[in-house]
mmCIF file of N, CA, C and O in Angstrom:
data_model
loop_
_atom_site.group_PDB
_atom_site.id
_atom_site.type_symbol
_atom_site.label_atom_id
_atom_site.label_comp_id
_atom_site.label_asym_id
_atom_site.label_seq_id
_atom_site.Cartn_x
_atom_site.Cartn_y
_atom_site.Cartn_z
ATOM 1 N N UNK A 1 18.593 -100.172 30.542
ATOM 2 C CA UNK A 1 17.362 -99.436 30.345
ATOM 3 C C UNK A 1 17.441 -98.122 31.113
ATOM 4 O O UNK A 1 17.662 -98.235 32.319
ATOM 5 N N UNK A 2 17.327 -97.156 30.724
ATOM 6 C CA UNK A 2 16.966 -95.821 31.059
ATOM 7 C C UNK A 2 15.814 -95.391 32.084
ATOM 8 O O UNK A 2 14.621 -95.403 31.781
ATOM 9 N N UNK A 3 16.270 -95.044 33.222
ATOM 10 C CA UNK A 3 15.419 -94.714 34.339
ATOM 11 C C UNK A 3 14.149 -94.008 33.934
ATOM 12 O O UNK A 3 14.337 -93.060 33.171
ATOM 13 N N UNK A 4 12.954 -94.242 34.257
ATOM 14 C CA UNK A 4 11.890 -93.774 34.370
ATOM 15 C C UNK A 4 11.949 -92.885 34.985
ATOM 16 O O UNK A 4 12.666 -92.673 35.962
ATOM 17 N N UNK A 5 10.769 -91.873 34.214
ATOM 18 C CA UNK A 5 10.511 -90.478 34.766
ATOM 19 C C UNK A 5 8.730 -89.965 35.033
ATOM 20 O O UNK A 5 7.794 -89.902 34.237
ATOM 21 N N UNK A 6 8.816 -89.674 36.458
ATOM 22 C CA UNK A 6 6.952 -89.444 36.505
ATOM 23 C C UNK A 6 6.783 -88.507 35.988
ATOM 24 O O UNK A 6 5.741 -88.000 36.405
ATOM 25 N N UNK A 7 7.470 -87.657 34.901
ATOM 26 C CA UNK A 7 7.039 -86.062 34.278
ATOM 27 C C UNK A 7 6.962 -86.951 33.066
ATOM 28 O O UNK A 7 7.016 -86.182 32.106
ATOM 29 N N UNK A 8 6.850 -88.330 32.583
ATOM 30 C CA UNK A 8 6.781 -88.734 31.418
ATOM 31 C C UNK A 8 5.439 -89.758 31.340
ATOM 32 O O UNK A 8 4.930 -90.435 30.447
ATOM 33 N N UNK A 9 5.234 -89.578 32.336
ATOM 34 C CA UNK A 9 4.169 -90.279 32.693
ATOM 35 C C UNK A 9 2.430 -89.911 31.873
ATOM 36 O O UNK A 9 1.697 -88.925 31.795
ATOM 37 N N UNK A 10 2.388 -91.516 31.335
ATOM 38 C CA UNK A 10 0.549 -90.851 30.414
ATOM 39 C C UNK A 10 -0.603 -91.006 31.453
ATOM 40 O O UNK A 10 -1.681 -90.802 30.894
ATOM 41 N N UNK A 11 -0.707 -91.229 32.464
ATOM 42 C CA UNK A 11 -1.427 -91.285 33.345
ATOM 43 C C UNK A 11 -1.101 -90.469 34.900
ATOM 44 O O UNK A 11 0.007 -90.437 35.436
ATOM 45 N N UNK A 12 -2.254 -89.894 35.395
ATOM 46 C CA UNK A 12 -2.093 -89.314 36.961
ATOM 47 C C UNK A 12 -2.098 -90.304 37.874
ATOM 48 O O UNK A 12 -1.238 -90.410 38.749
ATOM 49 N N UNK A 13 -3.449 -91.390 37.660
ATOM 50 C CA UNK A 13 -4.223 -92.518 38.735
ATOM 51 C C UNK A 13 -3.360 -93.677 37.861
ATOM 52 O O UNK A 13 -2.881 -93.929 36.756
ATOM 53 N N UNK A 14 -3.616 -94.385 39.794
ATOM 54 C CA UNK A 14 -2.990 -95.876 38.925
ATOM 55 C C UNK A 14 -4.695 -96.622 38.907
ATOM 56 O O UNK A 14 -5.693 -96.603 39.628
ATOM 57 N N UNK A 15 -4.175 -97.364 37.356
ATOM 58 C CA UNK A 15 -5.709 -98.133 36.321
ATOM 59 C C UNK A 15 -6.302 -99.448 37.620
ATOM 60 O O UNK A 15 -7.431 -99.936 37.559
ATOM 61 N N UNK A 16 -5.287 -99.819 38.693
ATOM 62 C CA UNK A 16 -6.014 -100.891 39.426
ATOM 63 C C UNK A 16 -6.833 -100.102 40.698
ATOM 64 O O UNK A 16 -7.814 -100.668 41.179
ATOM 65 N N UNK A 17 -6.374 -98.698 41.259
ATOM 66 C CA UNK A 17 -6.816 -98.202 42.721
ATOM 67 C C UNK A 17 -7.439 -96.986 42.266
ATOM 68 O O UNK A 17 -8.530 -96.807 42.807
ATOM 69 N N UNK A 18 -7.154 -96.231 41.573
ATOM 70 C CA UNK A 18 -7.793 -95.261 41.010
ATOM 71 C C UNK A 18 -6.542 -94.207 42.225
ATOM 72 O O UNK A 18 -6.994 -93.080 42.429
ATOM 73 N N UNK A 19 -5.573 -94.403 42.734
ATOM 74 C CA UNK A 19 -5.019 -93.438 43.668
ATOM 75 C C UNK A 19 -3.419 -92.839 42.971
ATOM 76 O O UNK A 19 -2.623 -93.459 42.265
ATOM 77 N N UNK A 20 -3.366 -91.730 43.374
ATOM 78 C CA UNK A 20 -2.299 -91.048 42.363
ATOM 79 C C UNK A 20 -1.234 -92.119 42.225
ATOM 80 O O UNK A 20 -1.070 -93.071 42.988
ATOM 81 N N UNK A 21 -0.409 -91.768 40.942
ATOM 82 C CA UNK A 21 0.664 -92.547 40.413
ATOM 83 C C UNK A 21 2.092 -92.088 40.950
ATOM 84 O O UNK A 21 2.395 -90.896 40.907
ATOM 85 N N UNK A 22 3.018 -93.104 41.486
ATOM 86 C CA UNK A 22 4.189 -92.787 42.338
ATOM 87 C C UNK A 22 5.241 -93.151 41.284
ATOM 88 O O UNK A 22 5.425 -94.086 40.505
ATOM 89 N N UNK A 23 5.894 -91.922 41.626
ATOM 90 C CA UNK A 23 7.563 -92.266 40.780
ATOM 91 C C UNK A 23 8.060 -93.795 41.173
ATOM 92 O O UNK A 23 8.232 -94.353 40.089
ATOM 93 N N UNK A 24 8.310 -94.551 42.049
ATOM 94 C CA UNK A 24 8.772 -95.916 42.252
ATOM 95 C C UNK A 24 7.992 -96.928 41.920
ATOM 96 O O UNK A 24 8.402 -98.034 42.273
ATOM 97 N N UNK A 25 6.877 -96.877 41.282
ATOM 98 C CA UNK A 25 5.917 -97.811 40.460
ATOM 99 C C UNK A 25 5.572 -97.540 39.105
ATOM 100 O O UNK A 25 4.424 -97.546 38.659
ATOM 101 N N UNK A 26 6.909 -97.235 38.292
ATOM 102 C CA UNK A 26 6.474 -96.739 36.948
ATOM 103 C C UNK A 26 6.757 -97.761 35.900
ATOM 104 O O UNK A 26 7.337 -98.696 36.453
ATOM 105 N N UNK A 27 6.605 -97.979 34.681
ATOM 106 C CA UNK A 27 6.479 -98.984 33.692
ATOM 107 C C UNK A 27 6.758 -98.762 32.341
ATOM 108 O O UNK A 27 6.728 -97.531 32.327
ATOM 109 N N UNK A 28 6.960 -99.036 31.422
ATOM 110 C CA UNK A 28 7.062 -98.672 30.031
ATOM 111 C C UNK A 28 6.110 -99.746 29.205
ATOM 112 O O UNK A 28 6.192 -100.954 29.430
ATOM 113 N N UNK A 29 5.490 -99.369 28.539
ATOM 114 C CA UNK A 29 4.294 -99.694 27.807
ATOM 115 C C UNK A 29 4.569 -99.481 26.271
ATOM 116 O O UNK A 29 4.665 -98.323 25.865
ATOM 117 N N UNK A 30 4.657 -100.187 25.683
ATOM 118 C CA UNK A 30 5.075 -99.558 23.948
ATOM 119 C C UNK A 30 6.295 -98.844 24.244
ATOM 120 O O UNK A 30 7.272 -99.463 24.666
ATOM 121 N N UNK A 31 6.330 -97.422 24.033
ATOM 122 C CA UNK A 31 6.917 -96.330 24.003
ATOM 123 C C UNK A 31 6.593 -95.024 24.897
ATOM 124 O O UNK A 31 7.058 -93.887 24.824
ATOM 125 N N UNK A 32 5.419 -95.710 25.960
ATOM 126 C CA UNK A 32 4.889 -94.806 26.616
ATOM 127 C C UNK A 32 5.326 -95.309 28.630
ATOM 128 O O UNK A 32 5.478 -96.421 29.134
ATOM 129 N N UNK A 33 5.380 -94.235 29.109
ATOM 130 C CA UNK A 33 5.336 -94.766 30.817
ATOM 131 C C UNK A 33 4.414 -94.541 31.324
ATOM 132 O O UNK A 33 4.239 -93.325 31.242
ATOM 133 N N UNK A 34 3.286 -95.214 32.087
ATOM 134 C CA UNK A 34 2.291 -95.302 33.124
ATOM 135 C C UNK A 34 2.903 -95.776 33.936
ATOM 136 O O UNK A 34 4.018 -96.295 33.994
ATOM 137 N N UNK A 35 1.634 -95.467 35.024
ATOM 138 C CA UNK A 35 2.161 -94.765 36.338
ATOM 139 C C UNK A 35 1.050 -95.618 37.459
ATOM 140 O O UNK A 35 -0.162 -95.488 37.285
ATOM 141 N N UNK A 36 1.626 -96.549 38.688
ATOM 142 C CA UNK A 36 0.777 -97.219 39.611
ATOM 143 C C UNK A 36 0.954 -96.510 40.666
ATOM 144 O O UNK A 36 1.727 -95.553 40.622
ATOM 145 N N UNK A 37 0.294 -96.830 41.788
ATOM 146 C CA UNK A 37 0.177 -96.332 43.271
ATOM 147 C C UNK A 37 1.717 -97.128 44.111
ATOM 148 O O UNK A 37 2.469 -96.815 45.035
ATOM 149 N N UNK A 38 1.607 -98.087 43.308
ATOM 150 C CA UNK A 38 2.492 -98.892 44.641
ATOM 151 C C UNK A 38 3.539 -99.916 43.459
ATOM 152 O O UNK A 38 3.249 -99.885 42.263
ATOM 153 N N UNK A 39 4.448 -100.573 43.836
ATOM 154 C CA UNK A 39 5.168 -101.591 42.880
ATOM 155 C C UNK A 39 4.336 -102.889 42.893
ATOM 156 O O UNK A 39 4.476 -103.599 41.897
ATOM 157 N N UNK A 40 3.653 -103.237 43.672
ATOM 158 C CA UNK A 40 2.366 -104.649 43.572
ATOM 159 C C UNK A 40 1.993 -104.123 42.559
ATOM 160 O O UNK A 40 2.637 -104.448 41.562
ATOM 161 N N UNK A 41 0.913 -103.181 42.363
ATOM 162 C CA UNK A 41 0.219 -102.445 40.975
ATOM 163 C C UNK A 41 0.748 -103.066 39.961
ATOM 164 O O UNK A 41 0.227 -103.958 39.292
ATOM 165 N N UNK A 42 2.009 -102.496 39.817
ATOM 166 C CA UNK A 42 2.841 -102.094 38.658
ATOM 167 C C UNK A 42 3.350 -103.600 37.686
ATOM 168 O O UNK A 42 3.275 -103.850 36.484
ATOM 169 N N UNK A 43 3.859 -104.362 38.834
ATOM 170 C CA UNK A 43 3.996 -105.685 38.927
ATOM 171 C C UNK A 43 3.053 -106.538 38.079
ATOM 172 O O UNK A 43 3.231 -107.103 37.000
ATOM 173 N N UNK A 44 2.103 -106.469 38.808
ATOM 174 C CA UNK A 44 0.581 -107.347 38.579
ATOM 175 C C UNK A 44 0.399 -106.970 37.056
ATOM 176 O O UNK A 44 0.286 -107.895 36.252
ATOM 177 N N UNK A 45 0.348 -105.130 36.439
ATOM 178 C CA UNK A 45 0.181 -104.827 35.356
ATOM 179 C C UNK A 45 1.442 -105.271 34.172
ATOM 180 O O UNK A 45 1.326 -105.421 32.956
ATOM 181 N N UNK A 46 2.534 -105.395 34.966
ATOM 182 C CA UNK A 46 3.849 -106.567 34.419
ATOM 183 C C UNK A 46 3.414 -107.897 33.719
ATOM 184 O O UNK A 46 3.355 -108.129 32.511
ATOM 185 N N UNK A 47 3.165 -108.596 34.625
ATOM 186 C CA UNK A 47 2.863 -109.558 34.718
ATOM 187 C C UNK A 47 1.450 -110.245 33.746
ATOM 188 O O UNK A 47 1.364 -111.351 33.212
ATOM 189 N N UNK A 48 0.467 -109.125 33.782
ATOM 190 C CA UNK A 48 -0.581 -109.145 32.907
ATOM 191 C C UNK A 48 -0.195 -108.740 31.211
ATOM 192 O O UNK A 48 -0.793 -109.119 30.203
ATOM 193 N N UNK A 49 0.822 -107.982 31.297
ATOM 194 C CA UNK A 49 1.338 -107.890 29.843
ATOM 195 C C UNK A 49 1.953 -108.908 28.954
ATOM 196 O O UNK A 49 1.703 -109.246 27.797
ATOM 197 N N UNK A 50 2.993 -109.371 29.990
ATOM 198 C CA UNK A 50 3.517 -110.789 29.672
ATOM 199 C C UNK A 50 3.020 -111.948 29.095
ATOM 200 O O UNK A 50 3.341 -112.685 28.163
ATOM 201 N N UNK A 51 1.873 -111.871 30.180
ATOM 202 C CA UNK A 51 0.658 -113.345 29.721
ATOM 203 C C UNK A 51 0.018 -113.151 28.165
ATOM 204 O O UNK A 51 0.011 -113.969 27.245
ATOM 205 N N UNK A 52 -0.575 -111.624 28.210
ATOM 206 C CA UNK A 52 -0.765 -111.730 26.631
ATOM 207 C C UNK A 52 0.163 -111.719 25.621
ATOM 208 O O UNK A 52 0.017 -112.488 24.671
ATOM 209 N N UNK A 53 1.198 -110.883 25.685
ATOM 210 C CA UNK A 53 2.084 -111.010 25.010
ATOM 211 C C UNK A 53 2.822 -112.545 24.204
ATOM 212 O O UNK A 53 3.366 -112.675 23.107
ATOM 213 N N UNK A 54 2.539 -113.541 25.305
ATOM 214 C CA UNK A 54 2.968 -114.873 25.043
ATOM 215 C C UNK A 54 1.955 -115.767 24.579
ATOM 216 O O UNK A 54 2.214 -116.727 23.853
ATOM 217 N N UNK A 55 0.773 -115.469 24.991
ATOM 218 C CA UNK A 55 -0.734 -115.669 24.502
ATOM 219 C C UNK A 55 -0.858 -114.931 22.912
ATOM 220 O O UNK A 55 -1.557 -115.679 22.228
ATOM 221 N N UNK A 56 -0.595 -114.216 22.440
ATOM 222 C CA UNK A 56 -0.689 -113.629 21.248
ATOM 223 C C UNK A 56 0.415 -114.348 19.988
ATOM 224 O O UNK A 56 0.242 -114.615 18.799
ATOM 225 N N UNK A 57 1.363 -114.461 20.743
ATOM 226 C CA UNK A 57 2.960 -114.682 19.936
ATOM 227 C C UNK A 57 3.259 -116.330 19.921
ATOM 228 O O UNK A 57 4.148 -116.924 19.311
ATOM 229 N N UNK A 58 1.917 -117.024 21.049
ATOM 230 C CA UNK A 58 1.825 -118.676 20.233
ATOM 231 C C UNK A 58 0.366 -119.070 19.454
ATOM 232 O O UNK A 58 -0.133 -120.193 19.509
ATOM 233 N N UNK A 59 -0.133 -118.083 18.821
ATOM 234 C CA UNK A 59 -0.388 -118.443 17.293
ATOM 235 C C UNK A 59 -1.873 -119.192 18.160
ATOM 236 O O UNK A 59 -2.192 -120.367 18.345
ATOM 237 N N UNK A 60 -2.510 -117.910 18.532
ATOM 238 C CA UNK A 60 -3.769 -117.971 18.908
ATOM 239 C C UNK A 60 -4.146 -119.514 19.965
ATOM 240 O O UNK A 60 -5.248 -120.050 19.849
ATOM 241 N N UNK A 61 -3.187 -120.021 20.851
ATOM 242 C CA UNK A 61 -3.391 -121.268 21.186
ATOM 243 C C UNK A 61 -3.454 -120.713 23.272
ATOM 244 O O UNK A 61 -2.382 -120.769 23.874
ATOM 245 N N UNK A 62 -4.309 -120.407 23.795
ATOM 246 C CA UNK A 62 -4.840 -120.734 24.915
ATOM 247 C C UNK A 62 -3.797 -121.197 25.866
ATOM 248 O O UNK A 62 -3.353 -122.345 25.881
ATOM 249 N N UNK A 63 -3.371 -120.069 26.798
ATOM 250 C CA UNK A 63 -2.867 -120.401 27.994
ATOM 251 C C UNK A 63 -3.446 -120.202 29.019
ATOM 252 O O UNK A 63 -4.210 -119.237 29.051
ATOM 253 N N UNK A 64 -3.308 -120.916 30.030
ATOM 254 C CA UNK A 64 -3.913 -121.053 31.189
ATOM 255 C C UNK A 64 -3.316 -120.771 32.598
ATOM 256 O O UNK A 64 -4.002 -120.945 33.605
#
């Protein structure tokens, strides 16, 4: 995977602190990179993608 870049970045603030977005907490989203304060942020917003992603792709059935 191809290093992330904060000049590619669709966001200034990171979406959990509202505090500027750091080159070492960046992400790829679709086709797009946003941008967290810290790698916890970034992580957590990882991690929250995942869950739906696997939540969506077993056929509307409820994970917990």
């Amino acid at each position: 995977m191809a290093e992330l870049n904060l000049d590619d970045c669709i966001n200034e603030t990171c979406p959990w602190s509202g505090q500027p977005v750091q080159a070492d907490s960046l992400a790829l989203y679709g086709d797009d990179v946003v941008g967290f304060c810290n790698p916890g942020c970034r992580d957590k917003f990882e991690r929250a993608v995942r869950h739906f992603e696997k939540a969506r792709a077993s056929s509307g059935e409820r994970i917990d």
